[in-house]
PDB file of C-alpha atoms in Angstrom:
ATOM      1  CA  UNK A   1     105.418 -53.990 234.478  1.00 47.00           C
ATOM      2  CA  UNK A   2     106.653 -56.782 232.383  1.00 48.00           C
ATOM      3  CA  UNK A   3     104.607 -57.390 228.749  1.00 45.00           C
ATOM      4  CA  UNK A   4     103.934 -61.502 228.079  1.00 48.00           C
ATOM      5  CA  UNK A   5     105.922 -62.424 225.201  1.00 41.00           C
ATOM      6  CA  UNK A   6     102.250 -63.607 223.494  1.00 43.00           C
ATOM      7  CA  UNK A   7     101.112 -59.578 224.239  1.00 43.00           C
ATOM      8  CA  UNK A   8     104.237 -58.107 222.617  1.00 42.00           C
ATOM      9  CA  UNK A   9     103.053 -59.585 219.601  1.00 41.00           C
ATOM     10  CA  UNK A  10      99.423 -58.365 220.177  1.00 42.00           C
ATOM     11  CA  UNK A  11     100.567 -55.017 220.240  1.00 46.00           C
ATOM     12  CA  UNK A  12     102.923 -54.988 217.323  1.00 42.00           C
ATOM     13  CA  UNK A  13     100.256 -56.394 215.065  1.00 45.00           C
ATOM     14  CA  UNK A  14      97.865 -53.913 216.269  1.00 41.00           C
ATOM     15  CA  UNK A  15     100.168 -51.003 215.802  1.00 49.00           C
ATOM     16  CA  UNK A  16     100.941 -52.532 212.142  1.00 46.00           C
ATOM     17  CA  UNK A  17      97.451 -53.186 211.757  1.00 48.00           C
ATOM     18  CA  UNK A  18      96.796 -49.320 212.336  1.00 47.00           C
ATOM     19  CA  UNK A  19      99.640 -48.181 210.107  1.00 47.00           C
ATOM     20  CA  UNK A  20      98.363 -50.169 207.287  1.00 45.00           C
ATOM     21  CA  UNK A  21      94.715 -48.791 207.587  1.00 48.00           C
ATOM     22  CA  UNK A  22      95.955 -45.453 207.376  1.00 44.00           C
ATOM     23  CA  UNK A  23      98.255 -46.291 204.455  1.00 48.00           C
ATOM     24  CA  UNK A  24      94.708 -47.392 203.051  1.00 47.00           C
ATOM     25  CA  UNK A  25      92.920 -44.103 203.369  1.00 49.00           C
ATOM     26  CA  UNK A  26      95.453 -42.753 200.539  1.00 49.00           C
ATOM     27  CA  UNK A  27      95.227 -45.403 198.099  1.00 46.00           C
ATOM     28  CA  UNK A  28      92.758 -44.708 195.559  1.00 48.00           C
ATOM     29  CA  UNK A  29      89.511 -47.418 196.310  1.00 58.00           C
ATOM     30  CA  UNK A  30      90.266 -49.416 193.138  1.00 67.00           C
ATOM     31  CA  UNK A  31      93.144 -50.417 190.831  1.00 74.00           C
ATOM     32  CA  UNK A  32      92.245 -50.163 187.163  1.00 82.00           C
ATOM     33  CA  UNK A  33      93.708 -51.866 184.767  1.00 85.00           C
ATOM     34  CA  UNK A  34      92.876 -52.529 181.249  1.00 86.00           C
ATOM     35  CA  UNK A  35      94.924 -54.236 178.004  1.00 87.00           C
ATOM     36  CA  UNK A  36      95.012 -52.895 173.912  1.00 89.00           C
ATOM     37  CA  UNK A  37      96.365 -55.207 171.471  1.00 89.00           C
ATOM     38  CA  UNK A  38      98.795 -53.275 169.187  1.00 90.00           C
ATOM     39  CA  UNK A  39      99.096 -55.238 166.596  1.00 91.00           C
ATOM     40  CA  UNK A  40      95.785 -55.060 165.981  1.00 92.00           C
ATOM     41  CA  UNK A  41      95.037 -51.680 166.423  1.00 91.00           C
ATOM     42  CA  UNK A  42      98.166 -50.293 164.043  1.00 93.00           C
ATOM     43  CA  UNK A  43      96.653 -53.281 161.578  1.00 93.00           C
ATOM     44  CA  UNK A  44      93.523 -50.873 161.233  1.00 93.00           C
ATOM     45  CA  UNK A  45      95.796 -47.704 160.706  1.00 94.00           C
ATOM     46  CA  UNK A  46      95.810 -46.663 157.432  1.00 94.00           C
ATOM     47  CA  UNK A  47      98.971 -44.473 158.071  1.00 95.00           C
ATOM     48  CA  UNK A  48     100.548 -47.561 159.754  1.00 96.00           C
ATOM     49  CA  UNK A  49     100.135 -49.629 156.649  1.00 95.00           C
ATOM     50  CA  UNK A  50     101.827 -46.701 154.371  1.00 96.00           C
ATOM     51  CA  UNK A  51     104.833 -46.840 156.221  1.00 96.00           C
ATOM     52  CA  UNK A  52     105.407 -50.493 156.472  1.00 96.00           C
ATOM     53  CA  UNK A  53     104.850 -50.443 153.185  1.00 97.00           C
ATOM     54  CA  UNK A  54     107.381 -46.977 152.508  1.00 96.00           C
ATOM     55  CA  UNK A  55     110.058 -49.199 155.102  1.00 96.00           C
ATOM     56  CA  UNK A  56     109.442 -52.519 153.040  1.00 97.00           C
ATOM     57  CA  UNK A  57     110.551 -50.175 149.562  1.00 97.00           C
ATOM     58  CA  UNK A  58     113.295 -49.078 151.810  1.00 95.00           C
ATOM     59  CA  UNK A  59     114.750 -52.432 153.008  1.00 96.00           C
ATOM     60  CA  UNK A  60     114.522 -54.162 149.374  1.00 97.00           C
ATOM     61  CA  UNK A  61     116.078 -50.837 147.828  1.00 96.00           C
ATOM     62  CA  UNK A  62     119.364 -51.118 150.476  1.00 95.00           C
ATOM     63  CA  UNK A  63     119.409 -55.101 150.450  1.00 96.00           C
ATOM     64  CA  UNK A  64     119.300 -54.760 146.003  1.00 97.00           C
ATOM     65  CA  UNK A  65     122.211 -52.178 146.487  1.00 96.00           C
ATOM     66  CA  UNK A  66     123.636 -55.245 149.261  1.00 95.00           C
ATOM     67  CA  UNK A  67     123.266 -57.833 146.210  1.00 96.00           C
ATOM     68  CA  UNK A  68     124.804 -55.710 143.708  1.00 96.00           C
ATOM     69  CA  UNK A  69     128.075 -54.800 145.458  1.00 95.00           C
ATOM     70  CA  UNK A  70     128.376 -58.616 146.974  1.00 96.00           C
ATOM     71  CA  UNK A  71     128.034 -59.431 143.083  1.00 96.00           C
ATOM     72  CA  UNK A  72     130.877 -57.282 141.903  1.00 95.00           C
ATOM     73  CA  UNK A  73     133.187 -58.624 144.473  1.00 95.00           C
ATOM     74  CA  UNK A  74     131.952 -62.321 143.687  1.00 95.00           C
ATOM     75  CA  UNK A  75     133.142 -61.255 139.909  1.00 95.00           C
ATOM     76  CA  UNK A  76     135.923 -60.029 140.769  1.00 94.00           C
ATOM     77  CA  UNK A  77     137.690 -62.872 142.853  1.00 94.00           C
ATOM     78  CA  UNK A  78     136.481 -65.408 140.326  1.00 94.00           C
ATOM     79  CA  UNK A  79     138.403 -63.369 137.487  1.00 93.00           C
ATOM     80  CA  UNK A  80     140.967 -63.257 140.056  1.00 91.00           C
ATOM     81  CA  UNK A  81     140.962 -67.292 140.016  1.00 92.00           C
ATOM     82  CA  UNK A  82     140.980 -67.541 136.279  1.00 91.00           C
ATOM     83  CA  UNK A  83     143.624 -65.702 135.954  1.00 90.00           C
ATOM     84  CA  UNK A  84     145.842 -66.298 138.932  1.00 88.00           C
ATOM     85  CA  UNK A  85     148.395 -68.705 137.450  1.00 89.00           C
ATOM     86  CA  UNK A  86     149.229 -65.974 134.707  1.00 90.00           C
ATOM     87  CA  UNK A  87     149.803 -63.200 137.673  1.00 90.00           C
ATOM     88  CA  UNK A  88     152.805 -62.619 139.065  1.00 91.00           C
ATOM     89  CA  UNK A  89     153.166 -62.893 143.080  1.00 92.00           C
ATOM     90  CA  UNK A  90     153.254 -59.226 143.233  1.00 94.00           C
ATOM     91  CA  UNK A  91     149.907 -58.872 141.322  1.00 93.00           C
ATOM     92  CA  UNK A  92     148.142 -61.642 143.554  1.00 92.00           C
ATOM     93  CA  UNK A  93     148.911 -59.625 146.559  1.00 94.00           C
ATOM     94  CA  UNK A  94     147.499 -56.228 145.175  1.00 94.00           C
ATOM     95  CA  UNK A  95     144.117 -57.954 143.516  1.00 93.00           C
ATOM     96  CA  UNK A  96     143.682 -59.753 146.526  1.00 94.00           C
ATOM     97  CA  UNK A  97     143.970 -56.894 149.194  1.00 95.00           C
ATOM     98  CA  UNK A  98     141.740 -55.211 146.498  1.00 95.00           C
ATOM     99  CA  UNK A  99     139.182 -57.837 146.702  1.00 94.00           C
ATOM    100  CA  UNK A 100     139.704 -57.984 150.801  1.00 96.00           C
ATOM    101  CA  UNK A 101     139.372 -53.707 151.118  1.00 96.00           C
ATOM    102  CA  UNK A 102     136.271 -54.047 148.601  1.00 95.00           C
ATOM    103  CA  UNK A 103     134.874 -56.780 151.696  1.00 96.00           C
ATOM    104  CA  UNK A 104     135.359 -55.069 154.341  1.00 96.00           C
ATOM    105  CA  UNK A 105     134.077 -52.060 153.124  1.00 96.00           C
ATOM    106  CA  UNK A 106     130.675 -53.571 151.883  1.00 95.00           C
ATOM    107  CA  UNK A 107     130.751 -55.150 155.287  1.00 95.00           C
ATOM    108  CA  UNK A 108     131.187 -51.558 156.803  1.00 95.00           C
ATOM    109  CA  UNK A 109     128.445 -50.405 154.383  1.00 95.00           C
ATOM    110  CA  UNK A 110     125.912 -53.081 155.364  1.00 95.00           C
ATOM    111  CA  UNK A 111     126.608 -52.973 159.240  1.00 95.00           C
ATOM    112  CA  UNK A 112     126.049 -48.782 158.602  1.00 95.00           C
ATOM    113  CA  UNK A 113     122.733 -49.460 157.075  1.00 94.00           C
ATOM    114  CA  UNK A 114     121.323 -52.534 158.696  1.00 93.00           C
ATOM    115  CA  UNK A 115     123.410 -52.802 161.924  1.00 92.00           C
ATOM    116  CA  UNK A 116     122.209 -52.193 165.614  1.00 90.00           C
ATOM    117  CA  UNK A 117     121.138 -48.355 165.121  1.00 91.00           C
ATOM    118  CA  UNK A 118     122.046 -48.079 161.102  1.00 93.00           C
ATOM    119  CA  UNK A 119     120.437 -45.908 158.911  1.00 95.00           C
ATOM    120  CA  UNK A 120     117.936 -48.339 158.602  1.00 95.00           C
ATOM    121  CA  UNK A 121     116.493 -48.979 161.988  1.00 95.00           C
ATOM    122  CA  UNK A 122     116.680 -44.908 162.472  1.00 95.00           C
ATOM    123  CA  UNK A 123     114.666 -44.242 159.194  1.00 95.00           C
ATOM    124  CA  UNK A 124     112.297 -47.021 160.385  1.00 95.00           C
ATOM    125  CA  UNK A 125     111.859 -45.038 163.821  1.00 95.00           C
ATOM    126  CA  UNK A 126     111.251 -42.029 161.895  1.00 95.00           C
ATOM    127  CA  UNK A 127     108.832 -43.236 159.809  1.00 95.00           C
ATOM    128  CA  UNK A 128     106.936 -44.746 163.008  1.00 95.00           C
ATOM    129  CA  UNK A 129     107.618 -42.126 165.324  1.00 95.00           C
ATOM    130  CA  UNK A 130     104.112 -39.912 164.496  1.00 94.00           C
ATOM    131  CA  UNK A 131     102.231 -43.137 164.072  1.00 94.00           C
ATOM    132  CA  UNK A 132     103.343 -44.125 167.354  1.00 92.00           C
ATOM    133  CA  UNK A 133     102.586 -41.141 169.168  1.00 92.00           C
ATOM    134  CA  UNK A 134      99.261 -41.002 168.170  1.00 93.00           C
ATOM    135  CA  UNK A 135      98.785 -44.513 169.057  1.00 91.00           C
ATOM    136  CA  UNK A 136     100.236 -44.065 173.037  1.00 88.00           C
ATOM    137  CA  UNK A 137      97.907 -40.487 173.123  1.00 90.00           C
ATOM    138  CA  UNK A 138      94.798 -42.386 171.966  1.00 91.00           C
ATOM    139  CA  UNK A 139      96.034 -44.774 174.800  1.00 88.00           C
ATOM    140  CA  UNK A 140      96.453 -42.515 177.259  1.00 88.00           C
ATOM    141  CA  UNK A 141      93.151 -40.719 176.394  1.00 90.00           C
ATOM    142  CA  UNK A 142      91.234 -43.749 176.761  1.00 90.00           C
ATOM    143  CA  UNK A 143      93.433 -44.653 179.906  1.00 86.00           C
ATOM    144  CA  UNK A 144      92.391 -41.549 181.361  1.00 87.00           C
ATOM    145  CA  UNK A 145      88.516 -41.230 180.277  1.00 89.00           C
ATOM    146  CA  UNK A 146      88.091 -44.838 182.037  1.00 88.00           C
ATOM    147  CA  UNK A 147      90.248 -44.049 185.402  1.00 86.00           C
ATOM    148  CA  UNK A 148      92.491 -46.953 184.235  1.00 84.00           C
ATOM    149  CA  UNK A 149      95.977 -47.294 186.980  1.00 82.00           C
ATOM    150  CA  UNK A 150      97.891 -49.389 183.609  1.00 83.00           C
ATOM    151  CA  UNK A 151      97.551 -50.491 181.200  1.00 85.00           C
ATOM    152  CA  UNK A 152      99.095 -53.444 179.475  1.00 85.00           C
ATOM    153  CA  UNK A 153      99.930 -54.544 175.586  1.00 86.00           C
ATOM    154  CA  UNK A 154      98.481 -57.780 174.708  1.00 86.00           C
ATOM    155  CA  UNK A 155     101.101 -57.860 171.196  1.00 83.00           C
ATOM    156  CA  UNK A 156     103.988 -57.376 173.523  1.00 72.00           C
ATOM    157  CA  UNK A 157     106.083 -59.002 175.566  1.00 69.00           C
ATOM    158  CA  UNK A 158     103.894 -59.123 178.432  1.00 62.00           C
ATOM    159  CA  UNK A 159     102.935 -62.486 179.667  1.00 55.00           C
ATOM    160  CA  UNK A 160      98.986 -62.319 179.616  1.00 58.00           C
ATOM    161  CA  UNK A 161      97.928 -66.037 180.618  1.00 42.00           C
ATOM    162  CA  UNK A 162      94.112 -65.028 180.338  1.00 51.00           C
ATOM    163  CA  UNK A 163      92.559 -62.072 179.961  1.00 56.00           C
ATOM    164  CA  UNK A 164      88.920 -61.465 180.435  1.00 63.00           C
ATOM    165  CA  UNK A 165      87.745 -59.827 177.316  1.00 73.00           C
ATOM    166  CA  UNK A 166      85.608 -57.245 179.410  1.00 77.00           C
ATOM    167  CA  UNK A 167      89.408 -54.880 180.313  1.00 79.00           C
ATOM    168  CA  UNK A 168      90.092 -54.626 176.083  1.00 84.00           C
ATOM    169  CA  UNK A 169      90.123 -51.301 175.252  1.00 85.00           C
ATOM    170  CA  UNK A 170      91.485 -51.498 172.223  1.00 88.00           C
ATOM    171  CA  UNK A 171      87.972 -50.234 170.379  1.00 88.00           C
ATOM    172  CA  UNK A 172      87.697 -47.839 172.483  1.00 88.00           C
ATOM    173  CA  UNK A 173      91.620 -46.442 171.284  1.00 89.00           C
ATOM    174  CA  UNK A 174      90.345 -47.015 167.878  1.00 90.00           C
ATOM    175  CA  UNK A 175      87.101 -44.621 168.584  1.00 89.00           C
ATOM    176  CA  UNK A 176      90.153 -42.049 169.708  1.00 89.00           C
ATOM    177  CA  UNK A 177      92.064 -42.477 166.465  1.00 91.00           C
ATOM    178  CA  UNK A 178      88.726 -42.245 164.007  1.00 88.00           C
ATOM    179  CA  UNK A 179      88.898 -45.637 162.964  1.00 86.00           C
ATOM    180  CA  UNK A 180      86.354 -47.541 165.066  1.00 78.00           C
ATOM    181  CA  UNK A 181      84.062 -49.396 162.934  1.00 75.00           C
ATOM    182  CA  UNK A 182      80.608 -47.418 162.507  1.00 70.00           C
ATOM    183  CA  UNK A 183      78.742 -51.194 162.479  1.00 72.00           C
ATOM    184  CA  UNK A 184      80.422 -52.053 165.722  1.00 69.00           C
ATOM    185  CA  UNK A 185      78.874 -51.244 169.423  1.00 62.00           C
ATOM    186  CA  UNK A 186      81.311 -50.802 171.546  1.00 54.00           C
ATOM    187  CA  UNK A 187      80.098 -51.824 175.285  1.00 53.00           C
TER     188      UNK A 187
END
């Protein structure tokens, strides 16, 4: 018995059309998904504000220490200039690889402390790192408590066009961190 060419296609979309319905059946009957902002939720963190604050004192103390050491070397190459028609050739060529080692080891120094992974992106991830886990548990808590599939950061680098207001759960991850505002009613 030869199938039409029309009926092959009836029976391939009907055996698709059965696979998918059973592929159905184990899907759970509805995709949550809800957003948190943050930024505004570590804004209401009292903790979170102590350590910007602890990795602002940190910053300004290594970028003074920066200053001071660029400073020296600035003094010492413009002493170098006064004086460089009284110094022999010889003495050029030792202050000057003096001045030049003294460079590139504040440039060392400064890519040690504020390069990709210095000291002071690691003590900044310390300093975060509790903060931070509290923040994702609330997150998952609340993720968890309302059957939520994702959930997505509004203060990252997601692409939210529009979001209906009704899927924020940041108050809600506020309520699981102790902060939520007694004056507020949360839906």
């Amino acid at each position: 018995m030869k199938i039409p060419f029309a009926g092959f296609f009836f029976i391939v979309f009907l055996g698709l059309s059965c696979h998918v319905q059973a592929q159905k059946k184990d899907l759970p009957k509805q995709n949550k998904w809800g957003y948190v902002d943050t930024d505004f939720i570590l804004s209401k963190m009292p903790d979170y504000q102590k350590a910007q604050k602890e990795i602002a004192l940190l910053s300004d103390s290594w970028t003074e220490e920066l200053k001071i050491k660029y400073l020296e070397i600035d003094t010492l190459y413009n002493e170098f200039q006064e004086e460089a028609v009284l110094l022999s050739l010889e003495e050029k060529t030792k202050r000057m690889e003096e001045i030049k080692a003294r460079e590139d080891s504040l440039s060392a120094y400064r890519k040690d402390v504020f390069g990709f992974e210095g000291q002071f992106f690691q003590k900044k991830k310390e300093i975060l790192k509790t903060i931070q886990d509290r923040l994702f548990d609330a997150i998952e808590q609340v993720a968890k408590e309302y059957k939520l599939q994702t959930v997505f950061d509004k203060a990252g680098d997601q692409n939210i066009i529009y979001v209906n207001a009704i899927h924020d759960y940041s108050d809600y991850v506020l309520e699981k961190l102790g902060l939520g505002d007694p004056n507020d009613v949360v839906r």
